[in-house]
Short mmCIF file of C-alpha atoms in Angstrom, two decimals:
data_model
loop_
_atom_site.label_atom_id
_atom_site.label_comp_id
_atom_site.label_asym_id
_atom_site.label_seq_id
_atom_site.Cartn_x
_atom_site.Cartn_y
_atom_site.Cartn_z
CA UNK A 108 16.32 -36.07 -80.87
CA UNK A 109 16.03 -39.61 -80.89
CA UNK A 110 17.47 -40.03 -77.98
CA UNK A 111 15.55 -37.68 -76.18
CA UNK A 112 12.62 -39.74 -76.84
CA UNK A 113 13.85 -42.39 -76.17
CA UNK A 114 15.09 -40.89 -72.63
CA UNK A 115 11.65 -39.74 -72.12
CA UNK A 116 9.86 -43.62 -72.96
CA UNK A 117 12.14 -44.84 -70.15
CA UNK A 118 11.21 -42.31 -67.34
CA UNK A 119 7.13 -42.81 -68.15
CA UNK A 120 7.50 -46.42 -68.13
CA UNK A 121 9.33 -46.32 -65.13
CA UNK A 122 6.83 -43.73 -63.65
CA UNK A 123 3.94 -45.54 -64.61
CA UNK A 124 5.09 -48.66 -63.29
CA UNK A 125 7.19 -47.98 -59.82
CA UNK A 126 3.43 -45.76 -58.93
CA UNK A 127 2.23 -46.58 -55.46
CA UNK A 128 -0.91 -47.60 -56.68
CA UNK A 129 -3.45 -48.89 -53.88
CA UNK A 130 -5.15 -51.79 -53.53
CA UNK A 131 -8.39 -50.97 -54.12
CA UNK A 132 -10.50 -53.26 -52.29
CA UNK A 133 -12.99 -55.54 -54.47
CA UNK A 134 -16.96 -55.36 -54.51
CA UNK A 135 -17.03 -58.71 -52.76
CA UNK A 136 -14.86 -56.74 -50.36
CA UNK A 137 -17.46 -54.03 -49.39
CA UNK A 138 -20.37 -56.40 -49.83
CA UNK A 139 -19.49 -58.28 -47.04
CA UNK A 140 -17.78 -57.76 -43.72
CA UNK A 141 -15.76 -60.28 -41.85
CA UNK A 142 -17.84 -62.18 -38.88
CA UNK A 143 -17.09 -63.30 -35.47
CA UNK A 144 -16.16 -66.70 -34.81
CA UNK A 145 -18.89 -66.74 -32.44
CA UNK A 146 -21.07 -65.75 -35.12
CA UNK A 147 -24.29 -68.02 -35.51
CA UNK A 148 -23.21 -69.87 -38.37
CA UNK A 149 -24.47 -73.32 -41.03
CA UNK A 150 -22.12 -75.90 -38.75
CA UNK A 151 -24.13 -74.93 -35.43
CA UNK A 152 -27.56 -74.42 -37.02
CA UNK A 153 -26.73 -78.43 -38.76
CA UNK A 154 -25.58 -79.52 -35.54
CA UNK A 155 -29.20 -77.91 -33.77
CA UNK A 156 -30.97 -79.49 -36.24
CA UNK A 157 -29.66 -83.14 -36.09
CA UNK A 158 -30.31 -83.10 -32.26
CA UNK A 159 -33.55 -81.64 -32.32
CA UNK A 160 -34.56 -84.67 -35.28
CA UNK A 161 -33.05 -87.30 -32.42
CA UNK A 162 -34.98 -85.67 -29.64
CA UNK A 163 -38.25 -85.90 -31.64
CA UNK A 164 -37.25 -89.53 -32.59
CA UNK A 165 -36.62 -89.88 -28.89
CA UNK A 166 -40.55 -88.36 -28.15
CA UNK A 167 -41.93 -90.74 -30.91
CA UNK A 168 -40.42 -93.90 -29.23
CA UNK A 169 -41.25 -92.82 -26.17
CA UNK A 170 -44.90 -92.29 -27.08
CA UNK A 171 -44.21 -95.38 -28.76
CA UNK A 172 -43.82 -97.66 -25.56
CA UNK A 173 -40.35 -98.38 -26.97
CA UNK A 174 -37.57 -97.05 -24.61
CA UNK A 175 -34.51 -98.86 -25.52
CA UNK A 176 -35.14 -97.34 -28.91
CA UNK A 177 -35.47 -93.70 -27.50
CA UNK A 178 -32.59 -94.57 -25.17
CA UNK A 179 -30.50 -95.40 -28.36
CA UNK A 180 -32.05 -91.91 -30.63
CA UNK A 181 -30.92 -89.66 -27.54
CA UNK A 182 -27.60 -91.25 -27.48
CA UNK A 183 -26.61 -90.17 -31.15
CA UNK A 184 -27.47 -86.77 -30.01
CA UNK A 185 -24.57 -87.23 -27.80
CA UNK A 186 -22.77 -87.85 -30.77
CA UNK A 187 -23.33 -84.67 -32.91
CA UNK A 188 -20.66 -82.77 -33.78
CA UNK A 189 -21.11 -79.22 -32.47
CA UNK A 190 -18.65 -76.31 -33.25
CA UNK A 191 -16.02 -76.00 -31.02
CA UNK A 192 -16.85 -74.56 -28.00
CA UNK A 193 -20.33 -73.56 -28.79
CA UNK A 194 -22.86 -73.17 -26.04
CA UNK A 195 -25.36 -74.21 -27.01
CA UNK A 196 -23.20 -77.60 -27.86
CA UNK A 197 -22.67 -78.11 -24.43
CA UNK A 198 -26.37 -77.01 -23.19
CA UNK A 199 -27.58 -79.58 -25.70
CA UNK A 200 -25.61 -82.60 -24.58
CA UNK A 201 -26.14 -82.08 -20.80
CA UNK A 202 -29.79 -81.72 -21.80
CA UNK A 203 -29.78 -85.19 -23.59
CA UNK A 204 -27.66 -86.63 -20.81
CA UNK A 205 -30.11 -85.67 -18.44
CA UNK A 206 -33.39 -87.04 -20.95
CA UNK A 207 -30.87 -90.09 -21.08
CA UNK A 208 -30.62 -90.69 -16.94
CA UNK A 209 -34.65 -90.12 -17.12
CA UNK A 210 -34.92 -92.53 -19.34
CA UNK A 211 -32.86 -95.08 -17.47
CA UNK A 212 -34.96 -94.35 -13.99
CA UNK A 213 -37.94 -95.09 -15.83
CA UNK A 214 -36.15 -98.51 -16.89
CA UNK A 215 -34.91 -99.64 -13.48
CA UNK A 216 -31.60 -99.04 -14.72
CA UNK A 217 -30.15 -97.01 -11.60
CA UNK A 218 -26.53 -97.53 -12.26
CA UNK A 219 -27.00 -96.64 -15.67
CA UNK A 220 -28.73 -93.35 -15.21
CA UNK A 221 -26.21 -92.38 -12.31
CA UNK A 222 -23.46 -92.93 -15.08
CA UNK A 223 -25.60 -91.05 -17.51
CA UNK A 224 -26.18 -88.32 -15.25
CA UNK A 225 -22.78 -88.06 -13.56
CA UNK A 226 -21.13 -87.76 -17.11
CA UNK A 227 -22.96 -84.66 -18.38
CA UNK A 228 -22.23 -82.59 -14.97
CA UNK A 229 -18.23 -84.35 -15.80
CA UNK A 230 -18.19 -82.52 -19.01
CA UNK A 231 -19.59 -79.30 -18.29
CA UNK A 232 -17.03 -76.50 -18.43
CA UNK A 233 -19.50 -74.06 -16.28
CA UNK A 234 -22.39 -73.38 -14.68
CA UNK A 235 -26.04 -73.46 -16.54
CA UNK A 236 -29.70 -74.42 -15.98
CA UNK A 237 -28.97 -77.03 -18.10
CA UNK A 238 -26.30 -78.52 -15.58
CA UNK A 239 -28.05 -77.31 -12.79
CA UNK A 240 -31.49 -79.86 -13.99
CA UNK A 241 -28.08 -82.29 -14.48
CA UNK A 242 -27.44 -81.97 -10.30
CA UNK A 243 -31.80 -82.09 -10.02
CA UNK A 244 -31.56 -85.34 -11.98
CA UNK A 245 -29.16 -87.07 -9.98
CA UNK A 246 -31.15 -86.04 -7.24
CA UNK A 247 -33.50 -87.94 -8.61
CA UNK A 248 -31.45 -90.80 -9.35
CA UNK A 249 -30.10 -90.90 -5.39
CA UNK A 250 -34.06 -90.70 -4.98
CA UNK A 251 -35.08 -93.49 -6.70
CA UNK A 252 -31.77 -95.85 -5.51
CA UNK A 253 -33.10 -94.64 -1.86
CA UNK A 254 -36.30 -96.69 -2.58
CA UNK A 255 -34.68 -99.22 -4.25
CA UNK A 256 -32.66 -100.07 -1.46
CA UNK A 257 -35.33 -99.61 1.25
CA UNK A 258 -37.62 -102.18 -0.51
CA UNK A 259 -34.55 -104.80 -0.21
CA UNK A 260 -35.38 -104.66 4.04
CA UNK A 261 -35.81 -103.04 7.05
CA UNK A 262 -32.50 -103.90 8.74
CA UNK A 263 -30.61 -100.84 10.71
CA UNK A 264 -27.23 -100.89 8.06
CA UNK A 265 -30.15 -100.68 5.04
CA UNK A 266 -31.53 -97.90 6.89
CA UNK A 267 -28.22 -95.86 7.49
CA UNK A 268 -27.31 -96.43 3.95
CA UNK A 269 -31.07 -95.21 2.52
CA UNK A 270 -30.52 -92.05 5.04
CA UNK A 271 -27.13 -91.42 3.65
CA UNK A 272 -28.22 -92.06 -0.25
CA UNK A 273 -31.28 -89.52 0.51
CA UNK A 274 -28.31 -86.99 2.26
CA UNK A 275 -26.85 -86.94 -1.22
CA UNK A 276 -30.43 -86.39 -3.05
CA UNK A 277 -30.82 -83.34 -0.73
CA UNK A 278 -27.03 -82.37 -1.65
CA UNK A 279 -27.59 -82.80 -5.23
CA UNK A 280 -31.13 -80.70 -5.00
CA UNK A 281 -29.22 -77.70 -3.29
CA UNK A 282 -26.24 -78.11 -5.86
CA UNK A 283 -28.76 -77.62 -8.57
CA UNK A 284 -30.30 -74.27 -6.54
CA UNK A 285 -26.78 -73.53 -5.56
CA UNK A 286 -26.45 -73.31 -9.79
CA UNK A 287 -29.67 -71.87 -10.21
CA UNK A 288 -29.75 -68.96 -8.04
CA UNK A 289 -26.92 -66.37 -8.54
CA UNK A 290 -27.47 -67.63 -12.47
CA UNK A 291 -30.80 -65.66 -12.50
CA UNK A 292 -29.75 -62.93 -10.63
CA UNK A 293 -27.34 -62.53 -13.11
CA UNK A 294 -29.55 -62.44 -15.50
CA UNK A 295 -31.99 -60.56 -14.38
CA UNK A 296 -29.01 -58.01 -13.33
CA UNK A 297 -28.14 -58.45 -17.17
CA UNK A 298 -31.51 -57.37 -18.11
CA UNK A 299 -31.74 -54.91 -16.26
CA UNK A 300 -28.65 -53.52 -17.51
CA UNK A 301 -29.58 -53.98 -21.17
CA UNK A 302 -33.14 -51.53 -20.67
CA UNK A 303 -32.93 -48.12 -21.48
CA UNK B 49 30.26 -52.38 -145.85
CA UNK B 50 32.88 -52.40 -148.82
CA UNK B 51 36.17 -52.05 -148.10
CA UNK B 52 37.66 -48.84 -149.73
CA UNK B 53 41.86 -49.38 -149.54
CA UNK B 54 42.05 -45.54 -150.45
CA UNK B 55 40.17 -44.39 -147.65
CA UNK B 56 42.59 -42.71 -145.09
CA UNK B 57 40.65 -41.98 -141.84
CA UNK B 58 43.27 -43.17 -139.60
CA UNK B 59 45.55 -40.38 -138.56
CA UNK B 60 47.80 -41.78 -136.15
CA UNK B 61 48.17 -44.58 -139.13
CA UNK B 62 49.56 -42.82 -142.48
CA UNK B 63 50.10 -46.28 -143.94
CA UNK B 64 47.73 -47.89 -146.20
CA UNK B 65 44.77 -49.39 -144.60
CA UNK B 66 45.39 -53.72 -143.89
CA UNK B 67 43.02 -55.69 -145.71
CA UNK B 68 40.77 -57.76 -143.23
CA UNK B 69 42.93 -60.61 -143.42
CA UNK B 70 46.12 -59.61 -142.88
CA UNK B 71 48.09 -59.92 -139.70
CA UNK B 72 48.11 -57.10 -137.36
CA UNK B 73 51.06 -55.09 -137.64
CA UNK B 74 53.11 -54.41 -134.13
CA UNK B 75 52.62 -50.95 -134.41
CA UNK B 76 48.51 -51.85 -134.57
CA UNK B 77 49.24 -54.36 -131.36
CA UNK B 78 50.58 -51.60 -129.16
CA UNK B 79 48.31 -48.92 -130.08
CA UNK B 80 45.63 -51.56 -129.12
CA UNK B 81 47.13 -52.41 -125.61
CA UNK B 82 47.83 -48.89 -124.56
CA UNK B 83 43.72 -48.09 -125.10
CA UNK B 84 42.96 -51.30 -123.96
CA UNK B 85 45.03 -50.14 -120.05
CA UNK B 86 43.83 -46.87 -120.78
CA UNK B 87 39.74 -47.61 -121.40
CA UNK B 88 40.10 -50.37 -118.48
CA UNK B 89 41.78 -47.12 -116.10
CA UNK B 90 38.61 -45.04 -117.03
CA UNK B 91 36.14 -47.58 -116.19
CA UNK B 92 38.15 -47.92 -112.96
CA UNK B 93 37.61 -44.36 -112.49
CA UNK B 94 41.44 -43.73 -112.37
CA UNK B 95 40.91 -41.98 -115.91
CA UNK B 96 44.33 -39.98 -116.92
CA UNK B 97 44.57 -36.00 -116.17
CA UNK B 98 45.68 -35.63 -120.01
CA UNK B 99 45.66 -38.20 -122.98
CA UNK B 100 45.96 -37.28 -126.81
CA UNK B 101 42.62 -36.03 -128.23
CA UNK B 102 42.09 -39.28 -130.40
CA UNK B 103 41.91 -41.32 -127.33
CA UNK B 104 39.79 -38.68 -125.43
CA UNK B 105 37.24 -38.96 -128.15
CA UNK B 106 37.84 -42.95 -128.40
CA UNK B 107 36.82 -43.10 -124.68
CA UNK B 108 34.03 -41.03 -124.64
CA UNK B 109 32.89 -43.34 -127.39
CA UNK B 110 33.61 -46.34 -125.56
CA UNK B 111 31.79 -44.66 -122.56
CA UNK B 112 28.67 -43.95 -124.17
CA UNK B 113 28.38 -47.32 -125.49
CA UNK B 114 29.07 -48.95 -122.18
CA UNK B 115 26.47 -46.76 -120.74
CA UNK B 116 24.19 -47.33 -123.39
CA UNK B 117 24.67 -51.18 -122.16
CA UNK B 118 23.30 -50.62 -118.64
CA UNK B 119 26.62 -51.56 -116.91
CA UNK B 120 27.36 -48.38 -115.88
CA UNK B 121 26.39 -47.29 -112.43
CA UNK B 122 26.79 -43.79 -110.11
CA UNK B 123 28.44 -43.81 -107.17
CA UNK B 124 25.80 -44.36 -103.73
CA UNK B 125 27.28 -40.33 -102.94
CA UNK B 126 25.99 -39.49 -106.56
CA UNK B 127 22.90 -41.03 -106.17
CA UNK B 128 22.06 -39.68 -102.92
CA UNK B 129 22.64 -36.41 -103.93
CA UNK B 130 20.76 -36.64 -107.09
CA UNK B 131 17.68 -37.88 -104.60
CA UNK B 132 18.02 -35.33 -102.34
CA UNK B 133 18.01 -32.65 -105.47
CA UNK B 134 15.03 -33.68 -106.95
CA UNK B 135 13.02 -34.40 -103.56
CA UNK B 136 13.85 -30.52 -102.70
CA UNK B 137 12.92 -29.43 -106.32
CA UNK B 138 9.61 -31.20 -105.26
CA UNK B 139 8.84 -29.50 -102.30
CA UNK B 140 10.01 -26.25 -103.96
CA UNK B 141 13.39 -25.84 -101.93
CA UNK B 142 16.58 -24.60 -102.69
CA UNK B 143 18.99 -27.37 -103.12
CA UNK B 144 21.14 -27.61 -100.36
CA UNK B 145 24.40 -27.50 -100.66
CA UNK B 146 26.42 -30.50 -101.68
CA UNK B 147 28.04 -30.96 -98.47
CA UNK B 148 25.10 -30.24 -95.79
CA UNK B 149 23.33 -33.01 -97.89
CA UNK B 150 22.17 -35.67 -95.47
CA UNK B 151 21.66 -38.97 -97.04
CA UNK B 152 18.37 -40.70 -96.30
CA UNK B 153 19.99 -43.93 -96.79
CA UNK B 154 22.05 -43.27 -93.72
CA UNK B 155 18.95 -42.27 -91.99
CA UNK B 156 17.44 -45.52 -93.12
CA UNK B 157 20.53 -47.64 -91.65
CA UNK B 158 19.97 -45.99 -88.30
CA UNK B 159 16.55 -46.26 -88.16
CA UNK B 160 16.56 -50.09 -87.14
CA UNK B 161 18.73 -49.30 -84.50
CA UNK B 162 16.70 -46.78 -82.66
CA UNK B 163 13.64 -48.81 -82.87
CA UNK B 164 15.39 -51.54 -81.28
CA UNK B 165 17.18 -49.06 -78.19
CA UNK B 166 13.90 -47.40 -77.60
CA UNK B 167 11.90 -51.06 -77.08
CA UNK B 168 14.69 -52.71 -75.18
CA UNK B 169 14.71 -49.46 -73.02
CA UNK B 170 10.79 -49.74 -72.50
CA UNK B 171 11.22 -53.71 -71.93
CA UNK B 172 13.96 -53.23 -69.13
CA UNK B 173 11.91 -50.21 -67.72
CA UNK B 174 9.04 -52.48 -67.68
CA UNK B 175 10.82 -54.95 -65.93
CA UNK B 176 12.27 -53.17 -63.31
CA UNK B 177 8.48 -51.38 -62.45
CA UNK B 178 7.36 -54.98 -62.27
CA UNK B 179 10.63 -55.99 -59.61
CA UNK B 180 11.20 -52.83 -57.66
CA UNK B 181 6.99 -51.80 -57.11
CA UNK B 182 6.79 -51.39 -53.76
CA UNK B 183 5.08 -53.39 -52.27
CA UNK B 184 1.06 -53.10 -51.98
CA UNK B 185 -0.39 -50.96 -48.77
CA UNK B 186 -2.46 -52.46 -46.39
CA UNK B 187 -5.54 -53.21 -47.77
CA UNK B 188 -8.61 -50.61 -46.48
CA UNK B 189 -9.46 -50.48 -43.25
CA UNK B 190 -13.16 -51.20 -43.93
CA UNK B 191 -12.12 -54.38 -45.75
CA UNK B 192 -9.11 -56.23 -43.23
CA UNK B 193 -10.53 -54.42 -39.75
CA UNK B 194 -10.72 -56.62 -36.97
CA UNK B 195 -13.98 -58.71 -37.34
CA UNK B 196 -17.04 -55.67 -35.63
CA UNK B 197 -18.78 -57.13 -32.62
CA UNK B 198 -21.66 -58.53 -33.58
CA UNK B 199 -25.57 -57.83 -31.50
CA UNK B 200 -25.69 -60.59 -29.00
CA UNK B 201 -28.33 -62.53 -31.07
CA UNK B 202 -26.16 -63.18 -33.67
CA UNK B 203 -23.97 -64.95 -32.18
CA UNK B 204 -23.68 -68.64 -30.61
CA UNK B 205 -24.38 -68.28 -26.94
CA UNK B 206 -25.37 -70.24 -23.76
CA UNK B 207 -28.95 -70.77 -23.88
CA UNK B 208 -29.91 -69.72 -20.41
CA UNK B 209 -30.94 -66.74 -21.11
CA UNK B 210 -33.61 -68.46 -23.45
CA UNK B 211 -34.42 -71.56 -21.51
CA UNK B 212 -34.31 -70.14 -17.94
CA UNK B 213 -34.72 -72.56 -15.09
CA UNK B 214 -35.91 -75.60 -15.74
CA UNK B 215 -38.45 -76.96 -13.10
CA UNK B 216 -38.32 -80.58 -12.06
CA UNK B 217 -41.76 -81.45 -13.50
CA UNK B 218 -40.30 -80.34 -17.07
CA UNK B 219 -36.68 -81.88 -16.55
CA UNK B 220 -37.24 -84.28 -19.33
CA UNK B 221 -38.37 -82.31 -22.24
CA UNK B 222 -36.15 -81.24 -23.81
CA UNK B 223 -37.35 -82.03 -27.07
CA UNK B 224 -38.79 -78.30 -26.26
CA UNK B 225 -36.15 -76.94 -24.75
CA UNK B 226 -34.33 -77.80 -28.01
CA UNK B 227 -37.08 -76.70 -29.89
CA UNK B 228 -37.15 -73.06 -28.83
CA UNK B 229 -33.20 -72.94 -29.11
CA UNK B 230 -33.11 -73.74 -32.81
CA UNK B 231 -36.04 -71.67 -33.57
CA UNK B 232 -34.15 -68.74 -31.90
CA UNK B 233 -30.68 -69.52 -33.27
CA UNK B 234 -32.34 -69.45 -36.86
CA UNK B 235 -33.66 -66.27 -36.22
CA UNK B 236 -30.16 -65.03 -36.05
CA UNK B 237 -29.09 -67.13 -38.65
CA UNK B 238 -31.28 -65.88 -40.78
CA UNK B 239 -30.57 -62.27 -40.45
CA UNK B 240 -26.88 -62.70 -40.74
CA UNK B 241 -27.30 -64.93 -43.76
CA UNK B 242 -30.09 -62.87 -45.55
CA UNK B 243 -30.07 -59.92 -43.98
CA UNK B 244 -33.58 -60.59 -41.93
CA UNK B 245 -35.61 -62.91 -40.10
#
C-alpha cells in the first residue's frame, strides 16, 4: 500500500512538473507593442528641440546686430546629436549650413560661406529641398564672389573669370531646380496616390 | 519471632532444626546451591520440565516476590499481544489469533522509513521536472511579432513633404522651417507616447 502511494507521489510530481506549460505573456506584454526604429521617438524630439533653441538664439542675435554671435549659436546646431540616420537630422543640418553660408555673405566672408555651403551639400546622403536651397545658396555665394571680383577692375582676365564664376551661379541655380523638380512630382505623385 | 527447636516444618530436613548460630551443615549448603542454579535457571527462563514439588512451590514463591519487586518484565511478543487484545476488546473485535497478530511496534519502526522514501522520491521527482522541462515555447505571437508598420506620421521622416520648396527669398529662415518640423514631429510623438495629440 505504501508503496503504491508512494509510486503514485512520484508520477504527479513528475506530471506536474515535466507539463508544457506556456509562457503566458505579461500585462506589460499586451499593454504595449514593440515600435519601429524609425518610430518618432524622445532622442529625435531632444535633438529638434536643441536646434530649434539655437536657431531662435541665432534670430535674436541677428535681430540683435550681433552676427558673429548668431554665426557661433547656428554652429552648435551643427553639433547636435541626432539619431542615427534620421531625416530630419540631416534636413536640419543642411538647413543650418545653409543659414550659416547666409550669414557669412552678409559678413563679407565669401570663402567662408563657400566652405559653409559646400560642406552641407558634402554630407548629404540624397536629394531634398533642403539640399536643393544648399545648391541655391551657393548660387548665391558664386553671386556675390562675381561682384566681388568685378569691383577689383575692369581688366579682360577679371572679366573672363566674373563670366566663369557667374557660369557656376547659373549651374548651381539649375542644380538646385534639377533637385527640386522630379522631388515634387514625386510628391505630388505620392499624394495623389495616398487619396481615396 | 521465637525460635521453637520442636517445630518440624522442614520435610526434606528430619533433623532437628540448627539454632541461628550454628554453622550450616553440608547437607543445608547443597540444598542451598541446587535452588540457588535452579531459581537463577527460572529467572533465565530456562525453568526445568520437572523439579520436586518443594522446589516448585519454593519458586513460585520466589517468583511472586520478585514480581512483587518490579523487576520482572514480559517479553516485547507478550506485550504486543496483550496490546493488540485489549485494543480489539475496545473496538468490540474478536481477538485475532495469536499468530495473524501484527505488532504496531513493527509498524511504528517502518513508519520512519516510508516517510523518508516517499519525500526523497518527491525531492528527486522535483528535481528532475525542474532539469528535464522542456524548454519554454515561443512566446505569443502578439507579444515577440516583428515590430507592425507604423502610419507614416509616426515615424522619423525627411521633412520635404512638410517644408516643400523653399523659395530663395525664404532661404534663410529656417528658424521656421524648424519650427513647423518640431511642431509636427510632436504631434506624432505625442500620439505614440500618450496615445493622442
Amino acid at each position: 500500500m505504501s508503496r503504491r502511494i508512494m509510486l503514485l507521489a512520484v508520477l504527479l510530481v513528475a506530471f506536474v512538473g515535466c507539463a508544457d506549460r506556456d509562457e503566458a505573456p505579461t500585462p506589460a506584454d499586451r499593454v504595449r507593442l514593440p515600435e519601429p526604429d524609425d518610430a518618432i521617438d524622445e532622442p529625435l524630439m531632444l535633438a529638434l528641440a536643441v536646434a530649434k533653441n539655437f536657431h531662435h538664439e541665432a534670430k535674436v542675435y541677428m535681430a540683435d546686430g550681433k552676427p558673429d554671435e548668431a554665426i557661433a549659436a547656428v554652429r552648435k546646431i551643427l553639433g547636435v546629436a541626432f539619431p542615427e540616420d534620421a531625416p530630419e537630422g540631416q534636413d536640419v543640418r543642411a538647413d543650418a549650413h545653409a543659414l550659416l553660408a547666409k550669414l557669412y555673405i552678409g559678413q563679407g566672408r565669401l570663402e567662408d560661406a563657400m566652405k559653409a555651403a559646400e560642406a552641407g551639400i558634402t554630407a548629404a546622403s540624397r536629394d531634398s529641398f533642403f539640399v536643393a536651397n544648399l545648391h541655391t545658396v551657393r548660387g548665391e555665394v558664386l553671386q556675390a564672389q562675381a561682384i566681388a571680383l568685378a569691383l577689383t577692375g575692369t581688366t579682360d582676365e577679371i572679366k573672363a573669370k566674373v563670366t566663369a564664376i557667374r557660369r557656376q551661379a547659373i549651374e548651381a541655380f539649375e542644380r538646385s531646380n534639377a533637385i527640386v523638380v522630379p522631388l515634387q512630382e514625386r510628391l505630388y505623385q505620392q499624394i495623389k496616390d495616398e487619396r481615396p | 519471632m521465637t525460635y521453637d527447636p520442636t517445630d518440624l516444618d522442614d520435610d526434606l530436613d528430619p533433623g532437628a532444626v540448627p539454632g541461628p548460630d550454628d554453622e550450616p551443615t553440608a547437607a543445608e549448603r547443597a540444598r542451598a546451591r541446587s535452588f540457588a542454579e535452579l531459581l537463577d535457571k527460572v529467572v533465565a527462563g530456562r525453568a526445568p520440565a520437572a523439579m520436586p514439588a518443594e522446589d516448585r512451590a519454593l519458586i513460585e514463591v520466589a517468583t511472586v516476590i520478585r514480581a512483587a519487586s518490579g523487576a520482572v518484565e514480559l517479553s516485547a511478543a507478550r506485550r504486543a499481544s496483550i496490546v493488540e487484545e485489549a485494543l480489539h476488546r475496545a473496538v468490540d473485535k474478536a481477538p485475532p489469533a495469536p499468530g495473524n497478530v501484527v505488532s504496531i511496534a513493527s509498524r511504528r519502526a517502518k513508519a520512519p522509513w516510508v516517510i523518508a522514501a516517499i519525500t526523497s522520491a518527491v525531492a528527486i521527482a522535483a528535481i528532475l521536472a525542474l532539469f528535464l522541462r522542456p524548454a519554454p515555447r515561443a512566446a505569443a505571437p502578439t507579444t515577440t511579432a516583428a515590430a507592425p508598420t507604423l502610419p507614416q506620421h509616426l515615424r522619423s521622416r525627411p521633412a520635404d513633404p512638410l517644408i516643400g520648396e523653399i523659395s530663395r527669398a525664404r532661404s534663410g529662415d529656417a528658424a521656421a522651417r524648424i519650427d513647423a518640423i518640431f511642431a509636427d514631429r510632436l504631434d506624432g510623438f505625442r500620439e505614440l507616447s500618450f496615445g493622442g495629440p
